[in-house]
Structure formats: C-alpha cells, structure tokens
Amino acid sequence: MAEALPVKSSNGFTFNLKILTQHSDIAFAFGIILIMVILIMPMPSFLMDLCFSISITLSVLILMTSLFIVKPLEFSSFPTVLLVSTMIRLALNVASTRLILSHGHEGLHAAGKVIAAFGEFAMGGNFVIGLIVFAILIIVNFVVITKGSGRIAEVSARFSLDAMPGKQMAIDADLSAGLINETEAKLRRKELESESNFYGSMDGAAKFVRGDAIAGLLITFINIIGGVIIGIAQNNMDFMDAMRSYTILTVGDGLVTQIPALIVSTAAGLLVSKGGIEGTTDRALFGQLSAYPSALGMSAFLSAAMAFLPGIPMFPFMLLAALAGSGSWFTYKSQKEKIAQRVQEDHALEERTQEEKSAAKVAENLTRAPAVDVIRIELGLGLLPLVNSERNQRLTDQIRVLRQTLANDMGIILPSVRLQDNMQLPSNHYIIRIKEMEAGRGELRANQIMVMDPRGNPIQLSGEEAIEPSFGLKAMWIPEHTRKQAEKMGYTLVEAPTVLTTHLSEIVKDNVTELLSYADTQHILENLSESYKKLLNDIVPGQISVGGIQRILQNLIGERVSIRDLNTILEGIAEGSAMTRNLTLVTEHVRLRLMRQISFANADSNGQLTIFTLSSFWEQNFNDNLIGDYDNRQLAMPPSMIQDFINKIRQSYDRVALMGETPVLITSAAVRPFVRSILDRARPSTIIISQAEVHPKVKIRNLGQV
C-alpha cells in the first residue's frame, strides 16, 4: 500500500492523512470544537468564504447520498449529520452577523466574497427583490418541505414502533419453524431495532430543520434592523445607503445559509419518504412512472391538445408531447417483449416441471409396489370378442348387471372387475383371480352356445362336449344355427358371457368375506340415516370398533345372509356387544334379529323351508366337546369324530340331491357356530341355521336327521 502523502497547510503545519483517517474520532471531536469556537471567536472574511463553501458542498453531498441509497437504514447516521450541518450553518450565521454589523459600512465585501456574490446575484441591484426572494425561500423551506418531512418522520416513527412487536413475533416464529437459524434471527432483530431507532431519531431531527429555518428568519430580521441602526448612528451613513448595504449583506448571508438548509431539508424529506421504496430513488420513480404506457400516452395527448389553445406557445408543449408519446411507445414495446419473454420462461419452467414430475412418477413407480386388483379376469386371445362384441350379451354389460344383483341381494357393492388379456393362456381359456390369487378357471367358446340337459341325460346334438365351470355339470358347445333345435328339445341354453358371469358370481359368493374391506364398511356406515348414525356414535368406539362391525358383516355375508337391513343389524350389534365382546356371539345375536329374513330367504316360493335336523347324538357330542367359559368356548372334538360327521353330512345331502332337494341344516343355537366352522371347509354351500332362527310363520318340511 502506498504511503500517505504529507500535506502542508498555509501556516506551515504538516499533517499525515493516514494518521488522520486512523483517528477519525479525534478529528470529529476537533471539528465540533471548531464549530463552538466559531460561535464565540471572530473570523476573517477569507476563512468565512472557506466555511461557506464547505457548508454548501456538505449539503449537496447529503442530498446525493439520500438519492443513491437503496434503503433508509444505509444512511442511519443522517440525524447526526443533520445536527452537525445545522450547527455549522448556525455558527456561520453568528460569525457572519458579527462581520456584517462590524464592517458592513466598509462595502459589500466586508463579510467575504461568497456573501457579496450571493447578495448581488440574487438581488440584481434591488434589495427589495432580494428580500422577497429570501422570504420565498424561507416559506418553501419552512412551510412546505420542513413541515411535510417532519410529519412523515413522525408517522413513520409511530408506525415503526407499533409494528415492532408483530415483527419480533414473526422472527421468533420463523426461528421456531426452522426457516432461519439463530445467526439470521439476531441479524433481523438488530435490523428491526436499528429501523425503530432510525425513525425515532428522524422524528426528532426534523425539529432541527424547523428550528434552523426560524433562526435564519430571525437572524435576517435582526441583521437588517441592527445594521441600519449601527450604520446611521455609529458610522454616519444616510438611511438609503445603510439600508442598501446592510440589506444586501444580510440577504446574501441568509441565502448562503438557507440554500444549504433547503438542500438538507429536501434530503431529509427524500430519506423519510423512501420507507416503502425498493432500490435507488431514480430507479424507483422512473420505473413506476413509466410502468403504464397508457398514462404516458394520455399525457402526450393532453400536451398536444394544450399546444393548440389560443395564446399557448406550441413548441414546448409539442416537444413534451413528442417525448411522452415516444416514451409511451417504447415502454409498450418493452413491456410486450418482457411479457413474451416471461411466457417463454413460464413455458420452459412448466416443461421442466412436467419432466421432473414424470421422472418422480417413474421413480415412485419403481419404489412403490403396484396396487393389487381385487377381482381380475384374464382372457385368452380367443375370448376377446366377448368384451368387444356389438351384441347385447357383452361381458362388461353382464358384469354390470351382476354387480347390481349382488347389491340388491347381499347389500354389498362388488369392487370393479378388471378385464385383462393374457397371451400365455390357451386361446379359449380364462382365469378368475381374487386379490391376485387364482380362484377359478374355465374354457369357453366365444361364438357358440352351451347347452345342458336339466334332467341329466346325454345331449342328443352334435357339438363339443364340455363341463359347466360353476357347478361341474356335463354340457356341450353347439353352433349358433342349432339354437332353435336345442330349444325344441328342452335343453337349457347359456351364452358364453353368461357362463363366465355365473362362474364369477359363484366365486364371488365363496370369497365374499374377503371383498368387504374396511373402507367399504366405512362407506356403508356413512350412508346410514341420521337416527341410526346416533346409535352408531353411541356404540363406536365404546362397545365395538369399526373393524369389529366389519368382521360381523363378513360373518353374515359369508353364510349368504344379506346385510341390506343394516338398521336391524346395527340394533343387534348394539344389544349383543353390550353383553359380550366375542364377535362370534355378537354375530349369533344379530342372526336372531334377522330371523325373518334368514328363514324366508331359504324357503321356496310357497314359503316352505326344507330342512335336515341334527340328531341328538351329534348335538350331544358337540356339547360334550366344548371347552372354556361362555365367551371363550372352543370345540375340542377328536379328528376322527369330525371326519365321521363330515361323511354323514355328505351322504345325507348327496342322497337328497338326486331328488333335487337342497335342505337347510337345523341345529341348536349353542352348537351352530361350531358346526358351521367344520362344514365351512368340507361343504361350504350348506346353509346352517339354529332352531331359534326359524321364524314362526315359515312352513317346515323335514327330510330327516343327520
């Protein structure tokens, strides 16, 4: 770094600038002492010229700094600067007053060349004009600029103080939420404190400017009156000479001090009014004034219209109209280009966002297991016409009818059935899957009809022999043109889509407990009437959970009991769950409430219920092999005895099946759940009801005992 250059003063003293900058605090204190000295000690005229030059330059520097700063806090020392500049002007006023009153009779240069130049230039040889100009400057500074900036500073200080608690809470909230760290929170608190102190100081500093203007007015009045009296009484001057000499000097002195005061007042007004503006003053003002091309266009139109009024000079208004019109046009083009650029940027951003979403979706699909299809039918290529056929027997239509039938009969909504082609299957084969696991398969002929003899005799038609997939009956596929012949022979005719739909229906009924999910149960409960919703709120979750209700509904539909009468079921659950938490026993209690429905649902068209009864031998065996208390009873029957029971059931039902009968097995209420648990695996199609579930109005036809 280069060494500081020595500077010699007019008195021969040598100062080192580097030392001066390193000890700026001492230099500043020395300057304040000099101001105090000027107030007391007389000064020569050449030194007054230097001090006035410093005052004017300092005021211009303050104004330029106020213009170019971005935020008011960047000039937080302004109140101190304002106080120092005011003290400099007042000290110079006192010193110049001493020179004017002491040497004013010697000529216009008695108080220095700066005062003389300002006095002669402003007055133009007429001291009355000088007084009027000086008065106008005082009014502008005191009434307009000083009063307005003081009011802004006062309001800003009040609003800043009122908003301080809210801003402090916002900083604490951001810190608690982890949006900022402790260091940034300290910086924000420091900035908030500095802002509050700054506006409070500006409110007080505005009084300096106001007092400076009043002091300048009083000093000018005193100088004129005192100078005239001294000139006439002590220096033997006539009135007009004294009035002219002292007035020019006094007004010149006032202008030298009031012009810097006006500049500093303007700087103060700019600073306090900059609170809501971002950026430098010129950019903020020009950017906002030129933000609306229509405003510039209207200004150009009005200026052009003013140019054509009688007596109005055309050139200046037309010049301004041209400038405003040009500004409007260029601003419009600039905004249009910015909008186009912004649209392109938004489009590019949207494309990048879509690409990122696609990439994220691919990544998510790679990291997340695909959803499980609840019901899915996989078709060989030869069966695809069943889906795309234009005939009325399309597979999708029949599945829709099946879902509606199950909703009406069982009270459950069958999940959506997904149809999918499988090229690995033989052409005419299909697979029905429940939750991705194979539940059944079969073989169809898409353009043929399946015929079956209801009497069980061999079919006397030419065709392809087959097995009906739902019940394992002998059947035959015949061409469409033999339909009428088959109808005349009394055969049962089934379309290929119907064969598949029937098979799907039986598989769904066998697996219906797995199809009633927790979400389905919630949906069913949400559709309750308002009165039963109150009952639901009384028992859930105090007596039973939604999962418990789901399990009870699964137990019912697993035995082909419709759950459409949900109100009665809910009443039975409320009663049963008040006595026991065993869901099997609660289900048995609900079945008692559904006695009419269960009895007549299994009766024939004449209201007659065909039954088998469980013999006393097996009733006793079941009761003897029950262990545990009432809520936790379990069946401990030997496996050999269980196998004997299953064989007896199969023999009895196979015997009556040849007669076309499907009787209901009647047991006691105590053993019914355990008989059901055994036959659920061996012969799930068997309907088992307890003696208590037989409605008194139903007619009974007993086929014997098991």
XYZ file of C-alpha atoms in Angstrom:
706
model
C 0.000 0.000 0.000
C 1.309 3.462 -0.865
C 2.372 5.651 1.995
C 0.229 8.653 2.902
C 1.448 11.849 1.304
C 2.330 14.722 3.615
C 0.203 17.839 3.115
C 1.379 21.295 4.132
C -1.116 23.893 5.362
C -0.867 27.637 4.740
C 0.535 28.007 8.256
C 3.318 25.535 7.535
C 1.945 22.639 9.591
C 2.397 19.151 8.188
C -0.435 16.610 8.589
C -0.386 12.963 7.736
C -3.674 11.856 6.086
C -3.179 8.255 7.147
C -2.929 9.243 10.804
C -5.967 11.481 10.375
C -8.133 8.666 8.974
C -6.974 6.283 11.661
C -8.043 8.748 14.373
C -11.331 9.925 12.834
C -12.940 10.163 16.282
C -10.383 12.775 17.320
C -10.848 14.620 14.014
C -14.636 14.663 14.501
C -14.307 15.965 18.057
C -11.902 18.614 16.834
C -14.437 19.691 14.194
C -17.215 20.065 16.790
C -14.904 22.177 18.934
C -14.171 24.407 15.910
C -17.920 24.966 15.470
C -18.142 26.083 19.092
C -15.135 28.353 18.547
C -16.788 29.955 15.513
C -19.796 30.827 17.675
C -17.545 32.776 20.067
C -14.426 33.961 18.234
C -14.443 36.401 15.310
C -13.350 35.060 11.910
C -11.644 36.761 8.977
C -13.578 37.108 5.739
C -11.392 34.691 3.715
C -11.981 31.951 6.317
C -15.714 32.665 6.144
C -15.606 32.035 2.402
C -13.961 28.651 3.021
C -16.510 27.684 5.669
C -19.452 28.674 3.473
C -18.006 26.591 0.635
C -17.712 23.621 2.986
C -21.349 24.095 4.113
C -22.693 24.180 0.539
C -20.601 21.167 -0.540
C -21.653 19.197 2.541
C -25.346 19.868 1.872
C -25.010 18.695 -1.759
C -23.206 15.559 -0.566
C -26.046 14.822 1.871
C -28.637 15.253 -0.915
C -26.794 12.976 -3.357
C -26.313 10.304 -0.700
C -30.041 10.373 0.069
C -30.793 9.912 -3.622
C -28.485 6.975 -4.256
C -29.018 4.806 -1.164
C -31.227 1.702 -1.535
C -32.674 1.554 1.983
C -33.055 4.373 4.552
C -31.054 2.348 7.083
C -27.999 2.661 4.820
C -27.896 6.313 5.900
C -28.737 5.693 9.563
C -26.321 8.436 10.633
C -28.477 11.066 8.927
C -29.905 12.518 12.188
C -26.355 13.121 13.450
C -25.280 14.579 10.106
C -28.340 16.818 10.136
C -27.491 18.102 13.615
C -23.860 18.807 12.669
C -24.796 20.583 9.415
C -27.371 22.680 11.269
C -24.793 23.644 13.878
C -22.319 24.607 11.113
C -24.893 26.897 9.450
C -25.918 28.492 12.754
C -22.284 29.062 13.715
C -21.612 30.626 10.324
C -24.718 32.773 10.725
C -23.437 34.082 14.046
C -19.932 34.677 12.641
C -21.239 36.416 9.507
C -23.581 38.565 11.626
C -20.574 39.736 13.632
C -18.727 40.695 10.410
C -21.753 42.390 8.834
C -22.508 44.509 11.869
C -18.821 45.330 12.446
C -17.653 46.069 8.876
C -20.848 46.483 6.855
C -20.188 50.194 6.300
C -16.919 49.359 4.530
C -18.621 47.826 1.467
C -20.239 44.670 0.123
C -17.074 42.549 0.599
C -16.884 43.232 4.330
C -18.285 39.719 5.207
C -16.500 37.826 2.439
C -16.847 37.368 -1.273
C -19.349 34.496 -1.056
C -21.928 36.589 0.795
C -21.380 39.545 -1.563
C -21.761 37.364 -4.657
C -24.992 35.783 -3.412
C -26.377 39.158 -2.382
C -25.663 40.900 -5.691
C -26.685 37.918 -7.826
C -29.985 37.317 -6.039
C -30.994 40.971 -5.769
C -29.815 42.267 -9.134
C -29.146 45.659 -7.552
C -32.565 45.922 -5.903
C -32.643 44.988 -2.235
C -36.480 44.774 -2.239
C -36.319 41.954 -4.777
C -33.689 40.271 -2.629
C -35.914 40.444 0.421
C -38.844 38.928 -1.494
C -36.711 36.076 -2.903
C -35.298 35.374 0.519
C -38.783 35.326 2.057
C -39.993 32.906 -0.580
C -37.060 30.552 0.129
C -37.867 30.709 3.833
C -41.552 29.886 3.148
C -40.685 26.989 0.835
C -38.254 25.526 3.323
C -40.237 26.163 6.493
C -43.869 25.693 5.428
C -43.603 23.035 2.686
C -40.502 20.851 2.887
C -39.705 21.009 6.608
C -43.292 20.612 7.774
C -44.007 17.730 5.353
C -40.843 15.779 6.095
C -41.398 16.275 9.833
C -44.925 14.870 9.572
C -43.703 11.854 7.576
C -40.949 11.226 10.117
C -43.461 11.420 12.976
C -45.918 8.973 11.377
C -43.129 6.596 10.320
C -41.750 6.550 13.858
C -45.194 5.796 15.293
C -45.967 3.025 12.795
C -42.499 1.519 13.217
C -42.944 1.418 16.991
C -46.446 -0.093 16.734
C -45.316 -2.784 14.268
C -42.238 -3.763 16.284
C -43.930 -6.467 18.475
C -45.516 -8.135 15.445
C -42.242 -8.183 13.520
C -40.458 -9.569 16.575
C -43.052 -12.359 16.854
C -42.634 -13.131 13.137
C -38.885 -13.524 13.623
C -39.428 -15.831 16.596
C -41.972 -17.868 14.605
C -39.559 -18.303 11.679
C -36.844 -19.340 14.118
C -39.127 -21.871 15.812
C -40.230 -23.279 12.443
C -36.613 -23.754 11.383
C -36.885 -21.322 8.442
C -33.941 -19.297 9.778
C -31.065 -20.017 12.126
C -30.056 -18.186 15.286
C -27.489 -16.015 13.462
C -30.015 -14.770 10.926
C -32.552 -14.188 13.699
C -30.025 -11.986 15.513
C -29.382 -10.022 12.316
C -33.108 -9.499 11.778
C -33.609 -8.367 15.378
C -30.663 -5.969 15.022
C -32.104 -4.561 11.797
C -35.525 -4.191 13.404
C -34.008 -2.336 16.364
C -31.979 -0.088 14.054
C -35.061 0.711 11.979
C -37.076 1.677 15.048
C -34.249 3.846 16.401
C -33.705 5.471 12.999
C -37.314 6.594 12.529
C -37.454 7.779 16.129
C -34.280 9.829 15.611
C -35.622 11.227 12.326
C -38.726 12.402 14.145
C -36.543 14.456 16.493
C -34.080 15.538 13.797
C -36.912 17.123 11.818
C -37.169 19.687 14.601
C -33.572 20.778 13.847
C -34.545 21.742 10.325
C -37.614 23.586 11.558
C -35.616 25.461 14.176
C -32.906 26.275 11.605
C -35.463 27.951 9.342
C -36.940 30.011 12.190
C -33.466 31.012 13.381
C -32.475 32.116 9.858
C -35.570 34.311 9.590
C -34.965 35.950 12.983
C -31.242 36.457 12.308
C -32.015 38.152 8.981
C -34.552 40.483 10.585
C -32.119 41.366 13.395
C -29.239 41.966 10.980
C -31.230 44.374 8.831
C -32.613 46.379 11.746
C -29.359 46.294 13.721
C -27.213 47.088 10.646
C -29.305 50.127 9.688
C -29.165 51.456 13.252
C -25.383 50.920 13.511
C -24.753 52.386 10.051
C -26.761 55.543 10.755
C -25.893 56.065 14.423
C -22.274 54.976 14.587
C -20.905 55.197 11.041
C -22.707 58.397 9.897
C -24.355 56.740 6.858
C -27.568 58.072 5.375
C -30.652 55.852 5.589
C -30.754 54.619 1.960
C -27.045 53.739 1.858
C -27.263 51.951 5.154
C -30.456 50.168 4.092
C -28.930 49.076 0.773
C -25.562 47.963 2.179
C -26.782 46.060 5.206
C -29.771 44.545 3.374
C -27.604 43.165 0.555
C -25.125 41.705 3.044
C -27.869 40.284 5.268
C -29.838 38.741 2.402
C -26.631 37.334 0.900
C -25.786 35.823 4.267
C -29.309 34.427 4.535
C -29.117 32.896 1.044
C -25.718 31.327 1.735
C -27.166 29.582 4.798
C -30.770 28.955 3.643
C -29.870 27.369 0.297
C -27.846 24.612 2.046
C -30.652 24.352 4.613
C -33.173 23.890 1.762
C -30.962 21.206 0.193
C -30.619 19.338 3.504
C -34.365 19.633 4.149
C -35.012 18.126 0.724
C -32.616 15.298 1.545
C -34.445 14.669 4.820
C -37.795 14.564 3.001
C -36.441 12.113 0.417
C -35.000 9.897 3.147
C -38.112 9.607 5.327
C -40.412 9.197 2.314
C -38.275 6.337 0.986
C -39.528 3.811 3.555
C -41.696 1.781 1.128
C -39.485 2.171 -1.964
C -37.051 -0.509 -3.070
C -33.855 0.464 -4.898
C -32.433 3.883 -5.544
C -34.807 6.823 -5.805
C -34.327 7.427 -9.530
C -34.949 3.780 -10.473
C -37.995 3.532 -8.241
C -39.583 6.753 -9.532
C -38.800 6.324 -13.221
C -39.662 2.626 -13.094
C -43.067 3.303 -11.559
C -43.894 6.386 -13.642
C -43.034 4.540 -16.862
C -44.774 1.314 -15.860
C -48.060 2.353 -17.525
C -47.775 3.260 -21.238
C -51.403 4.399 -21.302
C -50.619 7.100 -18.689
C -47.745 8.422 -20.813
C -49.967 8.260 -23.897
C -52.727 10.304 -22.256
C -50.151 12.838 -21.052
C -48.825 13.170 -24.616
C -52.355 13.661 -25.964
C -53.201 16.376 -23.413
C -49.889 18.183 -24.025
C -50.529 18.167 -27.764
C -54.062 19.478 -27.169
C -52.688 22.276 -24.964
C -50.309 23.330 -27.773
C -53.267 24.280 -29.995
C -55.013 26.515 -27.451
C -55.024 30.244 -28.316
C -52.088 32.129 -26.827
C -50.263 28.996 -25.660
C -46.715 28.574 -27.054
C -46.745 25.498 -29.265
C -43.086 24.461 -29.196
C -42.651 23.461 -25.530
C -45.956 21.560 -25.364
C -45.367 19.776 -28.665
C -41.850 18.891 -27.536
C -43.207 17.402 -24.318
C -45.974 15.606 -26.236
C -43.372 14.051 -28.546
C -41.214 12.980 -25.607
C -44.177 11.499 -23.692
C -45.523 9.753 -26.822
C -42.117 8.276 -27.602
C -41.774 7.120 -24.007
C -45.224 5.510 -24.176
C -44.389 3.661 -27.396
C -41.009 2.371 -26.206
C -42.437 1.408 -22.823
C -45.264 -0.515 -24.525
C -42.796 -2.397 -26.725
C -40.538 -3.113 -23.768
C -43.412 -4.471 -21.692
C -44.621 -6.585 -24.617
C -41.153 -8.095 -25.009
C -40.964 -8.738 -21.281
C -44.367 -10.454 -21.330
C -43.306 -12.636 -24.280
C -40.069 -13.485 -22.506
C -41.956 -14.253 -19.303
C -44.365 -16.515 -21.211
C -41.421 -18.366 -22.730
C -39.798 -18.703 -19.326
C -43.060 -19.939 -17.796
C -43.466 -22.425 -20.643
C -39.912 -23.646 -20.200
C -40.438 -23.862 -16.431
C -43.673 -25.797 -16.947
C -41.902 -28.225 -19.273
C -39.123 -28.716 -16.742
C -41.711 -29.209 -14.010
C -43.559 -31.800 -16.097
C -40.305 -33.597 -16.818
C -39.439 -33.577 -13.112
C -42.921 -34.851 -12.241
C -42.635 -37.598 -14.859
C -39.216 -38.566 -13.558
C -40.529 -38.504 -9.981
C -43.534 -40.592 -11.001
C -41.283 -43.152 -12.694
C -39.061 -43.227 -9.622
C -42.116 -43.571 -7.402
C -43.446 -46.432 -9.507
C -40.081 -48.142 -9.223
C -40.033 -47.788 -5.442
C -43.727 -48.462 -4.731
C -45.410 -51.825 -5.227
C -48.290 -51.736 -7.756
C -51.834 -51.830 -6.393
C -53.476 -55.238 -6.033
C -56.511 -55.928 -8.251
C -59.347 -57.124 -6.017
C -61.066 -59.001 -8.862
C -59.435 -59.670 -12.200
C -60.440 -61.808 -15.159
C -57.654 -62.846 -17.526
C -58.829 -63.839 -21.004
C -57.131 -65.780 -23.739
C -56.940 -64.138 -27.159
C -59.850 -66.194 -28.474
C -62.178 -64.749 -25.805
C -61.504 -61.049 -26.514
C -64.642 -60.848 -28.743
C -66.657 -61.298 -25.518
C -65.501 -57.822 -24.485
C -65.624 -56.077 -27.866
C -68.762 -57.721 -29.240
C -71.536 -55.475 -30.531
C -74.209 -57.925 -29.395
C -76.401 -57.353 -26.342
C -74.635 -60.101 -24.377
C -71.340 -58.285 -23.929
C -69.317 -59.425 -20.924
C -68.953 -55.913 -19.482
C -72.736 -55.419 -19.522
C -73.336 -58.717 -17.717
C -70.714 -57.895 -15.082
C -72.509 -54.600 -14.505
C -75.788 -56.484 -14.024
C -74.041 -58.912 -11.662
C -72.778 -56.060 -9.501
C -76.295 -54.606 -9.314
C -77.764 -58.025 -8.455
C -75.259 -58.565 -5.630
C -76.027 -55.088 -4.299
C -79.753 -55.913 -4.254
C -79.408 -59.445 -2.870
C -76.472 -59.194 -0.477
C -76.261 -55.459 0.239
C -72.608 -55.130 -0.835
C -71.079 -53.279 -3.759
C -68.831 -55.577 -5.753
C -65.454 -53.941 -6.474
C -64.657 -53.060 -10.065
C -63.727 -56.096 -12.149
C -60.624 -55.656 -14.257
C -60.535 -57.431 -17.625
C -57.089 -58.232 -18.959
C -55.792 -60.269 -21.868
C -53.228 -62.953 -21.140
C -51.241 -64.218 -24.105
C -49.828 -67.070 -22.043
C -53.267 -68.664 -21.657
C -54.676 -71.042 -24.274
C -56.875 -69.189 -26.736
C -60.276 -70.137 -25.226
C -59.333 -70.265 -21.544
C -59.879 -67.747 -18.759
C -58.754 -67.306 -15.145
C -60.619 -65.515 -12.349
C -58.338 -64.061 -9.683
C -59.291 -62.727 -6.267
C -56.597 -60.403 -4.921
C -54.082 -61.679 -7.479
C -54.643 -65.326 -6.445
C -56.339 -67.785 -8.805
C -59.868 -68.590 -7.608
C -61.173 -70.401 -10.669
C -60.623 -71.106 -14.347
C -62.589 -72.448 -17.284
C -62.913 -72.822 -21.025
C -65.365 -71.037 -23.335
C -66.289 -70.828 -26.996
C -66.882 -67.174 -27.822
C -69.224 -67.722 -30.807
C -71.064 -70.811 -29.569
C -73.767 -71.675 -27.051
C -73.506 -74.002 -24.066
C -76.444 -76.422 -23.693
C -77.285 -78.603 -20.684
C -79.999 -81.164 -20.090
C -81.848 -80.293 -16.870
C -82.790 -83.998 -16.500
C -79.133 -85.039 -16.529
C -79.484 -87.169 -19.690
C -76.884 -87.174 -22.505
C -77.331 -84.338 -25.008
C -78.619 -85.556 -28.374
C -76.950 -82.903 -30.514
C -73.716 -82.672 -32.457
C -71.155 -80.434 -30.775
C -68.172 -80.301 -28.451
C -68.625 -81.883 -25.059
C -67.685 -79.706 -22.075
C -68.045 -79.266 -18.320
C -70.007 -76.321 -16.932
C -67.355 -74.474 -14.803
C -69.595 -73.218 -11.988
C -71.229 -76.489 -10.831
C -69.292 -79.141 -12.770
C -72.310 -80.323 -14.825
C -71.996 -82.066 -18.174
C -72.646 -79.729 -21.084
C -71.968 -79.229 -24.779
C -70.948 -76.342 -27.025
C -73.124 -76.080 -30.118
C -73.078 -73.649 -33.081
C -75.453 -70.696 -33.162
C -77.531 -72.099 -36.048
C -78.683 -75.079 -33.913
C -80.216 -72.839 -31.215
C -83.843 -73.419 -32.244
C -83.376 -77.180 -32.398
C -81.916 -77.186 -28.860
C -84.810 -75.070 -27.561
C -87.345 -77.520 -29.048
C -85.607 -80.404 -27.282
C -85.986 -78.640 -23.910
C -82.322 -78.035 -23.234
C -81.015 -75.150 -21.153
C -79.114 -72.679 -23.341
C -76.463 -70.368 -21.929
C -74.426 -67.726 -23.800
C -70.659 -67.738 -23.345
C -70.603 -64.412 -21.422
C -73.328 -65.743 -19.111
C -71.290 -68.874 -18.392
C -68.349 -66.718 -17.330
C -70.540 -64.322 -15.331
C -72.208 -67.231 -13.491
C -68.822 -68.683 -12.645
C -67.691 -65.236 -11.420
C -70.859 -64.934 -9.300
C -70.240 -68.249 -7.541
C -66.588 -67.411 -6.904
C -67.544 -64.023 -5.510
C -70.106 -65.605 -3.170
C -67.493 -68.113 -1.980
C -64.963 -65.342 -1.319
C -67.316 -62.524 -0.405
C -65.837 -62.113 3.083
C -62.520 -61.010 1.530
C -64.250 -58.458 -0.689
C -65.809 -56.446 2.154
C -62.935 -54.157 3.138
C -62.602 -51.700 5.992
C -63.135 -48.804 3.559
C -66.328 -50.467 2.235
C -67.587 -50.816 5.804
C -66.933 -47.150 6.493
C -68.771 -46.211 3.291
C -71.762 -48.346 4.301
C -71.892 -46.762 7.757
C -71.630 -43.239 6.329
C -74.835 -43.846 4.331
C -76.882 -44.593 7.442
C -79.855 -42.401 8.235
C -79.318 -39.666 10.791
C -81.230 -41.506 13.539
C -79.067 -44.620 13.217
C -75.902 -42.553 12.969
C -76.665 -41.506 16.546
C -76.894 -45.184 17.539
C -73.599 -45.806 15.726
C -71.947 -42.961 17.643
C -73.221 -44.463 20.915
C -71.565 -47.863 20.361
C -68.422 -46.883 18.380
C -65.809 -46.980 19.777
C -67.149 -47.548 23.303
C -68.642 -51.028 22.771
C -67.226 -52.059 19.387
C -64.848 -50.730 16.724
C -65.499 -50.241 13.011
C -63.224 -53.223 12.431
C -65.470 -55.304 14.700
C -68.548 -54.272 12.705
C -66.662 -55.218 9.535
C -65.968 -58.689 10.953
C -69.631 -59.216 11.881
C -70.786 -58.181 8.404
C -68.221 -60.569 6.900
C -69.578 -63.395 9.070
C -73.104 -62.700 7.802
C -72.372 -62.461 4.090
C -70.026 -65.444 4.380
C -73.152 -67.522 5.123
C -75.144 -65.861 2.319
C -77.057 -63.561 4.697
C -77.884 -60.207 3.143
C -76.688 -57.112 5.001
C -79.099 -54.699 3.300
C -81.151 -54.358 6.503
C -78.289 -52.516 8.159
C -80.546 -50.785 10.668
C -81.652 -54.114 12.198
C -78.071 -55.394 12.077
C -76.851 -52.308 13.921
C -79.528 -52.744 16.587
C -78.466 -56.378 17.051
C -74.797 -55.334 17.306
C -75.696 -52.731 19.940
C -77.560 -55.331 22.024
C -75.024 -58.123 21.573
C -71.908 -56.012 22.180
C -73.422 -54.767 25.457
C -73.378 -58.365 26.740
C -70.160 -59.755 25.250
C -67.089 -58.707 23.257
C -66.899 -62.078 21.448
C -67.675 -61.214 17.811
C -68.936 -64.725 17.041
C -71.529 -64.486 19.818
C -72.488 -60.956 18.716
C -72.977 -62.318 15.176
C -75.292 -65.045 16.542
C -77.318 -62.386 18.328
C -77.610 -60.370 15.108
C -78.826 -63.519 13.294
C -81.649 -63.791 15.820
C -82.741 -60.253 14.901
C -82.650 -61.301 11.224
C -84.740 -64.423 11.804
C -87.485 -63.490 9.301
C -85.009 -62.611 6.586
C -82.942 -65.788 7.069
C -85.962 -68.102 7.181
C -87.830 -66.775 4.153
C -84.645 -66.279 2.113
C -84.100 -70.064 2.248
C -87.751 -71.023 1.781
C -89.301 -71.891 -1.571
C -91.908 -69.879 -3.424
C -94.653 -71.362 -1.244
C -92.931 -70.196 1.956
C -91.884 -73.757 2.833
C -88.498 -74.382 4.420
C -86.953 -77.770 3.619
C -84.687 -78.905 6.451
C -82.424 -81.568 7.876
C -82.158 -81.663 11.673
C -79.036 -82.517 13.575
C -79.614 -85.678 15.549
C -79.432 -85.714 19.329
C -76.358 -87.948 19.058
C -74.333 -85.289 17.269
C -75.852 -82.488 19.362
C -74.649 -84.262 22.485
C -71.204 -84.922 21.024
C -70.761 -81.279 20.115
C -71.883 -80.079 23.557
C -69.640 -82.584 25.318
C -66.581 -81.459 23.383
C -66.984 -77.730 24.074
C -64.411 -76.336 26.473
C -63.957 -72.921 28.067
C -66.371 -70.373 29.501
C -69.260 -68.680 27.700
C -67.224 -66.033 25.875
C -64.245 -68.233 25.031
C -65.745 -71.626 24.215
C -63.846 -73.813 21.757
C -64.544 -77.153 20.087
C -62.156 -79.948 21.089
C -63.727 -82.806 19.104
C -61.332 -85.603 18.038
C -60.377 -85.504 14.319
C -61.788 -88.979 13.697
C -65.174 -87.918 15.039
C -65.058 -84.742 12.895
C -64.394 -86.884 9.802
C -67.320 -89.171 10.690
C -69.574 -86.131 10.983
C -68.464 -84.781 7.602
C -69.090 -88.130 5.959
C -72.603 -88.328 7.447
C -73.393 -84.840 6.124
C -72.146 -85.667 2.624
C -74.084 -88.939 2.496
C -77.304 -87.284 3.597
C -77.037 -84.363 1.201
C -75.912 -86.486 -1.739
C -78.945 -88.708 -1.201
C -81.474 -85.875 -1.348
C -79.584 -84.082 -4.120
C -80.704 -86.855 -6.505
C -84.258 -85.744 -5.749
C -83.389 -82.113 -6.481
C -83.543 -81.008 -2.851
C -81.122 -78.639 -1.024
C -82.320 -78.674 2.590
C -81.167 -76.370 5.391
C -79.421 -77.961 8.376
C -81.118 -77.094 11.687
C -79.042 -77.209 14.908
C -79.290 -75.805 18.400
C -78.128 -72.233 18.919
C -75.272 -73.344 21.164
C -73.536 -75.580 18.599
C -74.466 -73.799 15.328
C -71.205 -71.728 15.084
C -69.082 -74.842 15.581
C -70.994 -76.923 13.040
C -70.554 -74.010 10.639
C -66.797 -73.874 11.255
C -66.456 -77.585 10.343
C -68.655 -77.522 7.236
C -67.189 -74.244 6.043
C -64.224 -76.202 4.684
C -65.871 -79.547 3.882
C -69.186 -78.358 2.350
C -69.372 -74.525 2.294
C -72.614 -74.385 0.299
C -74.566 -75.940 3.191
C -76.913 -73.472 4.884
C -76.951 -73.901 8.660
C -79.432 -72.108 10.903
C -80.305 -72.562 14.542
C -83.692 -73.561 15.890
C -84.080 -70.045 17.326
C -83.619 -68.531 13.842
C -86.623 -70.349 12.338
C -89.443 -67.849 12.022
C -92.810 -68.976 13.478
C -94.637 -68.079 10.249
C -92.497 -70.266 7.979
C -93.720 -73.751 6.956
C -91.293 -76.579 7.639
C -90.748 -79.763 5.634
C -88.394 -82.129 7.395
C -86.446 -84.609 5.260
C -84.912 -86.411 8.227
C -81.942 -86.301 10.594
C -78.196 -86.343 10.176
